[in-house]
Amino acid sequence: MTKLQKMIYISLLVAQGVIIGLIENMIPYPFSFAPGAKLGLANLITIVAIFTMKKRDSFLLLWLRLFLTTLLGGTISTFLYSMSGALLSYVGMLLVKQLGPKRVSIIGISATGGFMHNVGQLVMASFIAQSWTVMLYLPILSFLGILSGIAIGIAANYLLQHVRTLQLFQRDYEKEQKEKWQPLFMKK
């Protein structure tokens, strides 16, 4: 992959992530028993990035997506919550991915990301509120985050299996990393 192709690919994923994030912000919260809980659909782009590009590039994508989404439709507080959740989620997913394709699937990595995102946001909320009682919300958000992570993992699995461009970038990435990830539940 040339440098230009890589830059275009990162730009397209950032644009898709920003658009998905802005659309998701317009959707009313679907969980009345868990105010503020969202599906985290833009994290689909982060999962795809983790499996198709180097860590440095996927980290850049994450920061660009966070910054542009906040710039176009957020506030400082939404940036802080999104940043803390996204960074902890990203680090958690990379750590779990290190277990390898024989021990964990894309879906498991995504579920980890959903859980860790909520932990990061609640830690930031505890810091802002200067009270750890906010963490009492963790069991509900954890359950929803894991479910959302599973759904996003299934979607990422499907995209990596069926979108030719993603397959090409994933193949190049796997050659560099010398590790092959097989999509789960999907056979050609």
Tab-separated table of C-alpha atoms in Angstrom:
chain	number	residue	atom	x	y	z
A	1	MET	CA	0.000	0.000	0.000
A	2	THR	CA	1.385	3.393	-0.948
A	3	LYS	CA	1.500	6.330	1.428
A	4	LEU	CA	-1.234	8.078	-0.568
A	5	GLN	CA	-3.505	5.023	-0.406
A	6	LYS	CA	-2.945	4.816	3.338
A	7	MET	CA	-3.780	8.507	3.831
A	8	ILE	CA	-6.935	8.203	1.715
A	9	TYR	CA	-7.977	5.075	3.601
A	10	ILE	CA	-7.466	6.747	6.998
A	11	SER	CA	-9.341	9.843	5.786
A	12	LEU	CA	-12.294	7.783	4.579
A	13	LEU	CA	-12.504	5.858	7.843
A	14	VAL	CA	-12.288	9.084	9.871
A	15	ALA	CA	-15.063	10.625	7.755
A	16	GLN	CA	-17.243	7.548	8.186
A	17	GLY	CA	-16.616	7.512	11.939
A	18	VAL	CA	-17.474	11.203	12.278
A	19	ILE	CA	-20.670	10.826	10.248
A	20	ILE	CA	-21.749	7.756	12.209
A	21	GLY	CA	-20.962	9.556	15.479
A	22	LEU	CA	-22.933	12.667	14.503
A	23	ILE	CA	-25.916	10.609	13.352
A	24	GLU	CA	-25.815	8.612	16.581
A	25	ASN	CA	-25.824	11.858	18.577
A	26	MET	CA	-29.113	12.784	16.889
A	27	ILE	CA	-30.789	9.508	17.856
A	28	PRO	CA	-32.727	9.692	21.146
A	29	TYR	CA	-31.306	7.490	23.877
A	30	PRO	CA	-32.882	4.036	23.450
A	31	PHE	CA	-32.378	2.920	27.046
A	32	SER	CA	-34.711	4.739	29.417
A	33	PHE	CA	-33.398	2.726	32.388
A	34	ALA	CA	-29.805	3.811	31.569
A	35	PRO	CA	-29.766	7.523	30.740
A	36	GLY	CA	-26.909	8.521	28.476
A	37	ALA	CA	-26.233	4.985	27.247
A	38	LYS	CA	-25.620	4.851	23.512
A	39	LEU	CA	-24.824	2.086	21.079
A	40	GLY	CA	-21.329	3.327	20.187
A	41	LEU	CA	-21.741	2.682	16.483
A	42	ALA	CA	-18.712	4.814	15.554
A	43	ASN	CA	-16.565	2.273	17.387
A	44	LEU	CA	-17.153	-0.006	14.416
A	45	ILE	CA	-14.611	2.141	12.578
A	46	THR	CA	-12.095	1.717	15.407
A	47	ILE	CA	-12.464	-2.077	15.284
A	48	VAL	CA	-11.988	-2.084	11.513
A	49	ALA	CA	-8.914	0.142	11.938
A	50	ILE	CA	-7.369	-2.144	14.548
A	51	PHE	CA	-7.570	-5.054	12.114
A	52	THR	CA	-6.495	-3.236	8.956
A	53	MET	CA	-3.720	-0.806	9.937
A	54	LYS	CA	-0.749	-0.293	12.235
A	55	LYS	CA	-1.295	0.837	15.818
A	56	ARG	CA	0.120	4.279	15.108
A	57	ASP	CA	-2.298	4.808	12.215
A	58	SER	CA	-5.331	3.473	14.081
A	59	PHE	CA	-4.432	5.693	17.055
A	60	LEU	CA	-4.279	8.703	14.722
A	61	LEU	CA	-7.662	7.721	13.304
A	62	LEU	CA	-9.110	7.524	16.813
A	63	TRP	CA	-7.866	11.014	17.737
A	64	LEU	CA	-9.017	12.573	14.482
A	65	ARG	CA	-12.460	11.008	14.853
A	66	LEU	CA	-12.782	12.229	18.454
A	67	PHE	CA	-11.591	15.737	17.646
A	68	LEU	CA	-13.728	16.218	14.522
A	69	THR	CA	-16.869	14.751	16.093
A	70	THR	CA	-16.477	17.112	19.051
A	71	LEU	CA	-15.734	20.063	16.790
A	72	LEU	CA	-18.830	19.414	14.663
A	73	GLY	CA	-21.316	18.514	17.365
A	74	GLY	CA	-19.973	18.364	20.879
A	75	THR	CA	-18.744	20.231	23.913
A	76	ILE	CA	-15.654	20.077	26.099
A	77	SER	CA	-17.413	17.700	28.492
A	78	THR	CA	-18.502	15.358	25.692
A	79	PHE	CA	-14.914	15.407	24.434
A	80	LEU	CA	-13.575	14.485	27.882
A	81	TYR	CA	-16.039	11.615	28.283
A	82	SER	CA	-15.515	10.376	24.728
A	83	MET	CA	-11.738	10.677	24.987
A	84	SER	CA	-11.460	8.784	28.270
A	85	GLY	CA	-13.782	6.041	27.068
A	86	ALA	CA	-12.207	5.761	23.631
A	87	LEU	CA	-8.624	5.682	24.911
A	88	LEU	CA	-9.289	3.050	27.573
A	89	SER	CA	-11.335	1.042	25.079
A	90	TYR	CA	-8.581	1.259	22.461
A	91	VAL	CA	-5.851	0.176	24.879
A	92	GLY	CA	-8.047	-2.638	26.219
A	93	MET	CA	-8.823	-3.923	22.735
A	94	LEU	CA	-5.140	-3.869	21.748
A	95	LEU	CA	-4.188	-5.772	24.912
A	96	VAL	CA	-6.865	-8.425	24.360
A	97	LYS	CA	-5.892	-8.679	20.686
A	98	GLN	CA	-2.383	-9.639	21.842
A	99	LEU	CA	-3.876	-12.964	23.022
A	100	GLY	CA	-4.026	-13.923	19.352
A	101	PRO	CA	-6.649	-15.295	16.984
A	102	LYS	CA	-6.628	-18.756	18.586
A	103	ARG	CA	-7.767	-17.393	21.971
A	104	VAL	CA	-10.056	-14.476	21.157
A	105	SER	CA	-12.219	-13.391	18.239
A	106	ILE	CA	-12.970	-10.005	16.750
A	107	ILE	CA	-16.293	-10.150	18.599
A	108	GLY	CA	-14.553	-10.736	21.936
A	109	ILE	CA	-12.182	-7.850	21.300
A	110	SER	CA	-15.112	-5.598	20.448
A	111	ALA	CA	-17.022	-6.662	23.590
A	112	THR	CA	-13.916	-5.771	25.611
A	113	GLY	CA	-13.925	-2.369	23.938
A	114	GLY	CA	-17.587	-1.810	24.822
A	115	PHE	CA	-16.942	-2.633	28.466
A	116	MET	CA	-13.742	-0.587	28.738
A	117	HIS	CA	-15.356	2.429	27.064
A	118	ASN	CA	-17.933	2.585	29.839
A	119	VAL	CA	-15.276	2.151	32.522
A	120	GLY	CA	-13.301	5.044	31.038
A	121	GLN	CA	-16.321	7.317	30.897
A	122	LEU	CA	-17.329	6.519	34.466
A	123	VAL	CA	-13.798	7.123	35.732
A	124	MET	CA	-13.883	10.536	34.034
A	125	ALA	CA	-17.338	11.225	35.514
A	126	SER	CA	-16.029	10.248	38.964
A	127	PHE	CA	-13.083	12.585	38.514
A	128	ILE	CA	-15.323	15.484	37.437
A	129	ALA	CA	-17.912	14.835	40.162
A	130	GLN	CA	-15.147	14.135	42.702
A	131	SER	CA	-17.085	11.131	43.924
A	132	TRP	CA	-16.724	7.421	43.282
A	133	THR	CA	-20.478	6.864	43.723
A	134	VAL	CA	-20.829	7.382	39.953
A	135	MET	CA	-19.227	3.945	39.600
A	136	LEU	CA	-22.447	2.401	40.976
A	137	TYR	CA	-23.749	2.887	37.425
A	138	LEU	CA	-21.068	0.486	36.111
A	139	PRO	CA	-23.028	-2.811	36.244
A	140	ILE	CA	-25.830	-1.468	34.049
A	141	LEU	CA	-23.468	0.247	31.619
A	142	SER	CA	-21.186	-2.810	31.541
A	143	PHE	CA	-24.022	-5.078	30.492
A	144	LEU	CA	-25.129	-2.661	27.775
A	145	GLY	CA	-21.544	-2.016	26.666
A	146	ILE	CA	-20.789	-5.709	26.292
A	147	LEU	CA	-24.000	-6.289	24.314
A	148	SER	CA	-23.240	-3.323	22.097
A	149	GLY	CA	-19.652	-4.516	21.687
A	150	ILE	CA	-20.863	-7.946	20.599
A	151	ALA	CA	-23.195	-6.395	18.016
A	152	ILE	CA	-20.431	-4.111	16.715
A	153	GLY	CA	-18.016	-7.058	16.622
A	154	ILE	CA	-20.469	-9.066	14.544
A	155	ALA	CA	-20.844	-6.103	12.163
A	156	ALA	CA	-17.054	-5.686	11.930
A	157	ASN	CA	-16.699	-9.408	11.296
A	158	TYR	CA	-19.196	-9.156	8.453
A	159	LEU	CA	-17.522	-6.087	6.930
A	160	LEU	CA	-14.050	-7.604	7.088
A	161	GLN	CA	-15.393	-10.721	5.386
A	162	HIS	CA	-17.451	-9.062	2.633
A	163	VAL	CA	-15.948	-5.668	1.740
A	164	ARG	CA	-13.166	-6.191	-0.789
A	165	THR	CA	-11.256	-2.990	0.082
A	166	LEU	CA	-11.174	-3.932	3.758
A	167	GLN	CA	-9.998	-7.411	2.828
A	168	LEU	CA	-7.080	-5.957	0.853
A	169	PHE	CA	-6.012	-3.662	3.683
A	170	GLN	CA	-6.431	-6.464	6.209
A	171	ARG	CA	-4.335	-8.822	4.069
A	172	ASP	CA	-1.537	-6.230	3.820
A	173	TYR	CA	-1.684	-5.620	7.570
A	174	GLU	CA	-1.635	-9.349	8.371
A	175	LYS	CA	1.429	-9.849	6.145
A	176	GLU	CA	3.251	-7.171	8.143
A	177	GLN	CA	2.109	-8.585	11.492
A	178	LYS	CA	2.467	-12.255	10.479
A	179	GLU	CA	-0.854	-13.060	12.129
A	180	LYS	CA	-4.071	-14.139	10.412
A	181	TRP	CA	-7.463	-13.357	11.910
A	182	GLN	CA	-10.352	-15.475	10.687
A	183	PRO	CA	-13.829	-13.971	10.823
A	184	LEU	CA	-16.138	-15.917	13.107
A	185	PHE	CA	-19.484	-17.352	11.950
A	186	MET	CA	-18.847	-16.338	8.350
A	187	LYS	CA	-17.927	-18.778	5.604
A	188	LYS	CA	-17.548	-17.973	1.953
